[in-house]
Short mmCIF file of C-alpha atoms and ligand atoms in Angstrom, two decimals:
data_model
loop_
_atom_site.label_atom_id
_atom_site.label_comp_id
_atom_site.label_asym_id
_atom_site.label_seq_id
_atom_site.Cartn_x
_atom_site.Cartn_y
_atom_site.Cartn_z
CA UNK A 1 0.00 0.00 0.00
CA UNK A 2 1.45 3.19 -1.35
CA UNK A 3 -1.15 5.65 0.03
CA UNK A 4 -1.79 5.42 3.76
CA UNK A 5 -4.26 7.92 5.23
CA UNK A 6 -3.62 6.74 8.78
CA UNK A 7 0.08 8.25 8.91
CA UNK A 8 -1.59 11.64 9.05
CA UNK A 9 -3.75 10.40 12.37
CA UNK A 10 -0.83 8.95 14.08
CA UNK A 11 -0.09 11.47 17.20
CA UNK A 12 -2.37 14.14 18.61
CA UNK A 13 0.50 16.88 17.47
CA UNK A 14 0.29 16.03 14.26
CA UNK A 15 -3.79 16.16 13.61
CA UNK A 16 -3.36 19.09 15.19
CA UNK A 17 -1.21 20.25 12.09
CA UNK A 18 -3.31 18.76 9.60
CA UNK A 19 -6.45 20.00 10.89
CA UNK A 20 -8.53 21.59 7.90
CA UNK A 21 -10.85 23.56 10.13
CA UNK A 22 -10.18 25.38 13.43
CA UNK A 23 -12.89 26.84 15.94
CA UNK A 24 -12.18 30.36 18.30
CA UNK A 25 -13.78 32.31 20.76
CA UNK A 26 -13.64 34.44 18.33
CA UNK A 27 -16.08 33.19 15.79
CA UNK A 28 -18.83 33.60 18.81
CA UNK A 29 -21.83 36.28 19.13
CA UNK A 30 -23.49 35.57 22.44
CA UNK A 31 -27.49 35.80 22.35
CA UNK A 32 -28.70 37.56 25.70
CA UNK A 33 -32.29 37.70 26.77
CA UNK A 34 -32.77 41.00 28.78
CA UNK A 35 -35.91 42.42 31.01
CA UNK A 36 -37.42 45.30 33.25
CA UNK A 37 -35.99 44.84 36.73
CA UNK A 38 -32.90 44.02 39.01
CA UNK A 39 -31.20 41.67 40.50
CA UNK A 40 -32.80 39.15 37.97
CA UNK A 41 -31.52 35.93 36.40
CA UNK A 42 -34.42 33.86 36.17
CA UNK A 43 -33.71 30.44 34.57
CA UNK A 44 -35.34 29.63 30.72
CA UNK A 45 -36.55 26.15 31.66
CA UNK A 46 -36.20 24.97 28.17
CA UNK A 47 -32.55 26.09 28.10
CA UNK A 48 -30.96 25.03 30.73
CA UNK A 49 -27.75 27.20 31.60
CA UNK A 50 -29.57 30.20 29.60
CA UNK A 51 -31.49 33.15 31.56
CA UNK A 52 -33.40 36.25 31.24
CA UNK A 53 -31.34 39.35 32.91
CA UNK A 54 -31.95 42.12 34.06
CA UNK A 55 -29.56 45.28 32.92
CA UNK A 56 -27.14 45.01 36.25
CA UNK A 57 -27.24 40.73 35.57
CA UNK A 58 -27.12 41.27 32.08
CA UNK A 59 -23.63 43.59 31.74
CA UNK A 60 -22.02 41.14 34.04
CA UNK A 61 -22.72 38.23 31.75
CA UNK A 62 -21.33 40.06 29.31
CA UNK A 63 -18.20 41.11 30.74
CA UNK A 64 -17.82 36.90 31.91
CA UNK A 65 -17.88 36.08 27.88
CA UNK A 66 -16.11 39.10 27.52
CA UNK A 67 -13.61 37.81 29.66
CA UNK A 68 -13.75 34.24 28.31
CA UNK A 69 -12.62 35.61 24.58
CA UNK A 70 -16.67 36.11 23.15
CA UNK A 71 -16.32 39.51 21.08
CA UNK A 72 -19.92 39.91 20.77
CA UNK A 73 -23.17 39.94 22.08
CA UNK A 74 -26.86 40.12 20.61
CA UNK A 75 -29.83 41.46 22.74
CA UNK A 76 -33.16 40.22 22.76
CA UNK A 77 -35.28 42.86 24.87
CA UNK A 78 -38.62 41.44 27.05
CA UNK A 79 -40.76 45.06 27.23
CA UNK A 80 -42.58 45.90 30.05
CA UNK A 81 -45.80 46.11 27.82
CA UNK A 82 -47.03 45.20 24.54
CA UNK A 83 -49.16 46.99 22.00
CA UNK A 84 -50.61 46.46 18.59
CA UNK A 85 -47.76 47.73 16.93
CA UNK A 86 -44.68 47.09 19.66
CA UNK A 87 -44.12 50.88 20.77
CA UNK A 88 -41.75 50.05 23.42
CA UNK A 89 -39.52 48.34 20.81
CA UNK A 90 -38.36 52.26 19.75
CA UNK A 91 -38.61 53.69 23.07
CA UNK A 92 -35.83 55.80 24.07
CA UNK A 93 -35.97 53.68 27.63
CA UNK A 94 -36.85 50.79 26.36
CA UNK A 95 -34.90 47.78 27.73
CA UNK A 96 -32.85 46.82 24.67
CA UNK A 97 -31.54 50.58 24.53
CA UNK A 98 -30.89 50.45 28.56
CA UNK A 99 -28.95 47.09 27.63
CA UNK A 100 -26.97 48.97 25.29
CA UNK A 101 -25.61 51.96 27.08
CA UNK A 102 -24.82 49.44 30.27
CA UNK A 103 -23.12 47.51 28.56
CA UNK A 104 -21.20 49.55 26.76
CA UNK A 105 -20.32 51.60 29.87
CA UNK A 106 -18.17 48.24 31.61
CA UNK A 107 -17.16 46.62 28.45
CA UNK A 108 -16.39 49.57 26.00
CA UNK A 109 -14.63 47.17 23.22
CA UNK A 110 -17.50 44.52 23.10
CA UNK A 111 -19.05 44.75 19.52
CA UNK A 112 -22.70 44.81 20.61
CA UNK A 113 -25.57 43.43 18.43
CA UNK A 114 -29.54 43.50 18.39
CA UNK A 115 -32.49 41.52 17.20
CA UNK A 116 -34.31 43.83 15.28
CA UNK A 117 -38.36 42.35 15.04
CA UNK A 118 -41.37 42.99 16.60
CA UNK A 119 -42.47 39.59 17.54
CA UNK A 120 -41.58 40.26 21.25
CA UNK A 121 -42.52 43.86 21.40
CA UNK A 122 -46.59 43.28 19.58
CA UNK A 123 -49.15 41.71 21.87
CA UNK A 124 -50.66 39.20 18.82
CA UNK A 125 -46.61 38.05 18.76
CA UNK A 126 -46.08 38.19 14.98
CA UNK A 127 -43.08 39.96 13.48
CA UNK A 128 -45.15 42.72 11.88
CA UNK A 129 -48.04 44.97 11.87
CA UNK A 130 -51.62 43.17 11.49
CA UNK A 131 -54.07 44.66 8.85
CA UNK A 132 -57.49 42.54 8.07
CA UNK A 133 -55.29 39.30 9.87
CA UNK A 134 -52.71 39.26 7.62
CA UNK A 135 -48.84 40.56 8.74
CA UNK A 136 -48.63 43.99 6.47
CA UNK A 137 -45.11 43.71 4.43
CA UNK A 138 -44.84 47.47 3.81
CA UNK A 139 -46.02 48.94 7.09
CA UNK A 140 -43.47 46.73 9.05
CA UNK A 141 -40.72 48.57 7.81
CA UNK A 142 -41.34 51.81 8.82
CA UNK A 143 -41.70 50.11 12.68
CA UNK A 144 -38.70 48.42 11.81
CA UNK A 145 -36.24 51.45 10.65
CA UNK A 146 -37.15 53.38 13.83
CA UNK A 147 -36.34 50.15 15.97
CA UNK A 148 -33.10 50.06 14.54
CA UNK A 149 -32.24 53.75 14.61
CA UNK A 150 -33.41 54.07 18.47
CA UNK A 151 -30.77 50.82 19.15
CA UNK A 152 -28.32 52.95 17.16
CA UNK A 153 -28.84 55.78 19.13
CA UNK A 154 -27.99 53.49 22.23
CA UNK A 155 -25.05 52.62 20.93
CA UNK A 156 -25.25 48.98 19.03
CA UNK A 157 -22.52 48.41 15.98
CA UNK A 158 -24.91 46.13 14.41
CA UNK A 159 -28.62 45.63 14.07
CA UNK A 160 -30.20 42.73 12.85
CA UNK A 161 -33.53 42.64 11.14
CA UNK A 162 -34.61 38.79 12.23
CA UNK A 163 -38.53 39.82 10.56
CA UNK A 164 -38.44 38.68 6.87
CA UNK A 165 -40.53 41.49 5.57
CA UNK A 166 -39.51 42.34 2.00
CA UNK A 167 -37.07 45.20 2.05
CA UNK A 168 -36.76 45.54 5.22
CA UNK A 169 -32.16 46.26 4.79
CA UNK A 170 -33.00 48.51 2.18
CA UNK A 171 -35.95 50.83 4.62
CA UNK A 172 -33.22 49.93 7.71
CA UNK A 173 -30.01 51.35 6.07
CA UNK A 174 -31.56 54.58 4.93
CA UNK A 175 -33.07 55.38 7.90
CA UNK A 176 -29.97 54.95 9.88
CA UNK A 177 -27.93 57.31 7.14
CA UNK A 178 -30.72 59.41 7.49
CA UNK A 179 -30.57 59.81 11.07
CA UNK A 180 -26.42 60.18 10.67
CA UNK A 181 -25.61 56.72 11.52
CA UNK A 182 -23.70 55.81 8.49
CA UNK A 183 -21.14 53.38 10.57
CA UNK A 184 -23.90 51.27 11.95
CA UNK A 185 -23.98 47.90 10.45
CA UNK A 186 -26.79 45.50 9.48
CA UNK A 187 -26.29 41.57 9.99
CA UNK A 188 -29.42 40.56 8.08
CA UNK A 189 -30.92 37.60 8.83
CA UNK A 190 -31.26 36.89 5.32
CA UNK A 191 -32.31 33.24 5.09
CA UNK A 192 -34.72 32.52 7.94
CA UNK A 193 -36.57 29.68 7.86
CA UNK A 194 -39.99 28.62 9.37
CA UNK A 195 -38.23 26.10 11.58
CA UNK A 196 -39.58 23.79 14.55
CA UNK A 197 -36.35 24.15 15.88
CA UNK A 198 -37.19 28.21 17.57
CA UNK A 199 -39.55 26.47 19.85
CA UNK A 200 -37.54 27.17 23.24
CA UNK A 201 -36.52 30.38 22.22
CA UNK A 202 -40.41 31.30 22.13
CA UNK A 203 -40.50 30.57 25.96
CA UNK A 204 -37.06 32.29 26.58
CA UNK A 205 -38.40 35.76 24.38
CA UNK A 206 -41.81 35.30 25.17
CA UNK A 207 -42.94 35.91 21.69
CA UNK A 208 -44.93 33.12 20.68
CA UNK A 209 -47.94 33.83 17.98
CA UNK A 210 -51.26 34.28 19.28
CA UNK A 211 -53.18 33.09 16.31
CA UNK A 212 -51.59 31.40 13.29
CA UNK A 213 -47.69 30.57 12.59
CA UNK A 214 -44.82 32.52 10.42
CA UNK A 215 -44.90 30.70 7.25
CA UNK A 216 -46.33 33.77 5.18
CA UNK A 217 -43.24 35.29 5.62
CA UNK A 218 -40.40 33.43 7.07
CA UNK A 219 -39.02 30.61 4.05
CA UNK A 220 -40.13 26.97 3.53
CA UNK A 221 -37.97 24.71 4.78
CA UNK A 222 -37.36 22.71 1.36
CA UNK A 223 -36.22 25.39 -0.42
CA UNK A 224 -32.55 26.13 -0.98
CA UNK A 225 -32.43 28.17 -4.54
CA UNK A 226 -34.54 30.42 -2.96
CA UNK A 227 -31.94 31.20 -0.31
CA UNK A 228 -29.51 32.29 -2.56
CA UNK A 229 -32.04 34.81 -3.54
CA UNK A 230 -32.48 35.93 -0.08
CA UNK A 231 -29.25 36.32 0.14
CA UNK A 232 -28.28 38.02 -2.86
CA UNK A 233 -31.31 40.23 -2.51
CA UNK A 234 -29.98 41.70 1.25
CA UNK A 235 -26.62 41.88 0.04
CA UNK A 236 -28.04 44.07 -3.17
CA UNK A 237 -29.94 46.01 -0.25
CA UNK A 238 -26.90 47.20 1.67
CA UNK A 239 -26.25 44.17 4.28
CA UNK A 240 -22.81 44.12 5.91
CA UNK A 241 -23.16 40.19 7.07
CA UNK A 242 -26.13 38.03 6.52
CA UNK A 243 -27.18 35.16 8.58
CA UNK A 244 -28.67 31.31 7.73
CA UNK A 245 -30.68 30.51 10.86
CA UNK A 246 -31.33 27.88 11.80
CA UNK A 247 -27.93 26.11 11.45
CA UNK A 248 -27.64 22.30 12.12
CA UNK A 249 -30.81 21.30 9.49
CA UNK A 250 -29.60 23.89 7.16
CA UNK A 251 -25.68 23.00 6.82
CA UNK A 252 -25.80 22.38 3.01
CA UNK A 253 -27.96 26.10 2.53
CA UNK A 254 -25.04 27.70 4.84
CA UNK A 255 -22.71 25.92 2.80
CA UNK A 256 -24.14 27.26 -0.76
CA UNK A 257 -24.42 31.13 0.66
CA UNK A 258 -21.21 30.97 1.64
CA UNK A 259 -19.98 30.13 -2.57
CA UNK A 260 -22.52 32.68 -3.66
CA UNK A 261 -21.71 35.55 -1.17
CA UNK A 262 -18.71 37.49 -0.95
CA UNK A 263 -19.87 38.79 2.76
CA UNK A 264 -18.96 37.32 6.07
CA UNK A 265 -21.37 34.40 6.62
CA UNK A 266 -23.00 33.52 10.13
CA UNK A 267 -25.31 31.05 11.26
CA UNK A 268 -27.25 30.61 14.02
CA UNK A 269 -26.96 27.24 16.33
CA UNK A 270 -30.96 27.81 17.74
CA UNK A 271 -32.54 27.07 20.97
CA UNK A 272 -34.23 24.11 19.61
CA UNK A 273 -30.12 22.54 18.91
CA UNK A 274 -29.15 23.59 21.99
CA UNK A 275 -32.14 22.17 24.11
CA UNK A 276 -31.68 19.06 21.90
CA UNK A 277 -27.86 18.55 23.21
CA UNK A 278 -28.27 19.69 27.37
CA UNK A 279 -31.61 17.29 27.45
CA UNK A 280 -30.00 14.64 26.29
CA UNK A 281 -27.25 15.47 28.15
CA UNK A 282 -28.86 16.00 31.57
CA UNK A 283 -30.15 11.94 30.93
CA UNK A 284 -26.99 11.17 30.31
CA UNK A 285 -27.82 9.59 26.78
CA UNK A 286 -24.22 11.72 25.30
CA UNK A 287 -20.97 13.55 26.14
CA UNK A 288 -22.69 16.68 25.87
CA UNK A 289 -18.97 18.45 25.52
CA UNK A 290 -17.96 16.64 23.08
CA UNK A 291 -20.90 17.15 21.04
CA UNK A 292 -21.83 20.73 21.56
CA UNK A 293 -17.73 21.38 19.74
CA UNK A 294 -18.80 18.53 17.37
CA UNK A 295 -21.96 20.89 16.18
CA UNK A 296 -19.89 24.00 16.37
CA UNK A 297 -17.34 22.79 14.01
CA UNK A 298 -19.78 21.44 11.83
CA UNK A 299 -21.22 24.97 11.52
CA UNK A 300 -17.71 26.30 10.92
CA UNK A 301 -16.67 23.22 8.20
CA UNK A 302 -20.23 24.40 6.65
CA UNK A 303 -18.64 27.67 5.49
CA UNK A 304 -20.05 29.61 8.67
CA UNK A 305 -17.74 32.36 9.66
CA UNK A 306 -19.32 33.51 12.94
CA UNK A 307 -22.03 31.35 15.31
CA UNK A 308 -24.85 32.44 16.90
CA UNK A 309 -24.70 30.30 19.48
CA UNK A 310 -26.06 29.91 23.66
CA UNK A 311 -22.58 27.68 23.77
CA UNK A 312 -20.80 30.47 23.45
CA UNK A 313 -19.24 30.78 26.88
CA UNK A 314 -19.35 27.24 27.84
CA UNK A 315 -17.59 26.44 24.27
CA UNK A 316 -15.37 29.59 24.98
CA UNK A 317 -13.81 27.45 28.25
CA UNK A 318 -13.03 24.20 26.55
CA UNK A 319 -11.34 26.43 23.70
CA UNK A 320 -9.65 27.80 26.24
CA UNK A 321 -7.91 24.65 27.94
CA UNK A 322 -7.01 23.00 24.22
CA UNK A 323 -6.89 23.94 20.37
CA UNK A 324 -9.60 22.49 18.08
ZN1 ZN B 1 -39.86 38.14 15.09
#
């Protein structure tokens, strides 16, 4: 035998050097769930080792994955209230924009990100404004642009539209140019499916649907030709990053994006993956470590240059004791 793949496998050291994809800190953005109060770190049943914070809990999670090597966060705001058309979600005191400034304040070089939507902010929980029933495309945006330049305002590098109305980067970066915020980014969740896989996050954001589901807007899960259109369509629009969400279903649509798109690429490892590993985990069915850096890579192999992911710190230790 002339051709021996084994050699290569022989000694830890030299896998390490052979290794065709490597995972950092680095590549992390840490989702944060943040609400009126203080004091507050109240457990998301459905997630375990994830909580709702309040601002004071919140900025010291923050500084931990800070700490840990995580260079970014993204905020997911609980309001106080909901309304028809999710006022507090552009309130100048709203809890996303309190997030912002505290956070900012302790960890200045953080690069801080927010979900831009409506689904947690309306009282019927869909992602837009309701006319006759039906989630109204063009009157979203206009909700959606002064979300995004009130979280500018408080100080986040990057919003991200998470919606799936039509032309919602397009209404989102003039508004922010318009307001003088040139250098704020947009990470658009540009491929966004309908997915089974949000459920936990529903509990954690409180932002379930009242009446019907999301399929009139976000995509159909067999569809991967019209992803590339999603994604060429937000990159035409003025995106700075876009986003395939979920990620472990949809490694083959992160993995055609990432040929047809010259932008960075992230994807985002859901609540639904998570709860998947730390059940199974908490029976004691797997080696939840080894599987949650198993998933991660995966993402990364996929063509993913930055995770989404509730990992992110726990990930951010192991990476810390060895290289992978
Ligand atoms: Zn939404």
């Amino acid at each position: 035998m002339i051709i021996r793949p084994r050699r290569l496998r022989q000694s830890k050291t030299l896998r390490e050097m052979v290794r065709e994809t490597s995972i950092s800190a680095r590549d992390f953005i840490y989702p944060l769930f943040v609400k009126h109060g203080r004091s507050l770190k109240e457990p998301i049943a459905s997630m375990p080792g994830q909580y709702q914070f309040s601002v004071d809990t919140l900025v010291e999670e923050a500084e931990e994955a800070w700490s840990l090597g995580v260079p970014a966060v993204i905020l997911f705001g609980l309001p106080d209230r909901k309304d028809a058309v999710g006022s507090r979600s552009y309130a100048d005191d709203g809890i996303v924009q309190q997030a912002l400034s505290a956070i900012k304040g302790r960890v200045p070089d953080m690069v801080l990100m927010t979900d831009v939507c409506l689904c947690e902010y309306t009282d019927h929980g869909h992602c837009g404004m309701i006319k006759e029933g039906r989630v109204d495309n063009d009157a979203t945006l206009e909700l959606l642009a002064k979300q995004a330049v009130s979280h500018a305002v408080a100080g986040a590098h990057f919003v991200a539209p998470s919606d799936m109305m039509d032309g919602r980067v397009a209404a989102i970066r003039s508004a922010l140019d318009a307001a003088g915020f040139q250098d704020t980014g947009i990470l658009a969740y540009a491929v966004k499916y309908a997915s089974g896989f949000y459920g936990p996050f529903r509990e954690a954001a409180e932002s379930a649907p009242r009446f019907g589901d999301r399929t009139s807007y976000q995509m159909d899960p067999p569809n991967a030709r019209e992803a590339l259109k999603e994604a060429l369509l937000d990159m035409e629009e003025g995106a700075d990053m876009i986003m395939v969400k979920p990620a472990l279903a949809y490694l083959d649509i992160i993995r055609r994006v990432r040929e047809e798109c010259l932008l960075p690429l992230a994807a985002y490892n859901v609540s639904g993956e998570y709860a998947m590993v730390k059940a199974a985990q908490n029976q004691g069915w797997i080696d939840g470590e080894k599987i949650m850096m198993e998933i991660l890579l995966s993402i990364k192999r996929a063509g993913a240059d930055l995770i989404l992911t509730y990992f992110a710190k726990e990930a951010a230790k192991v990476l810390g004791q060895s290289i992978l």
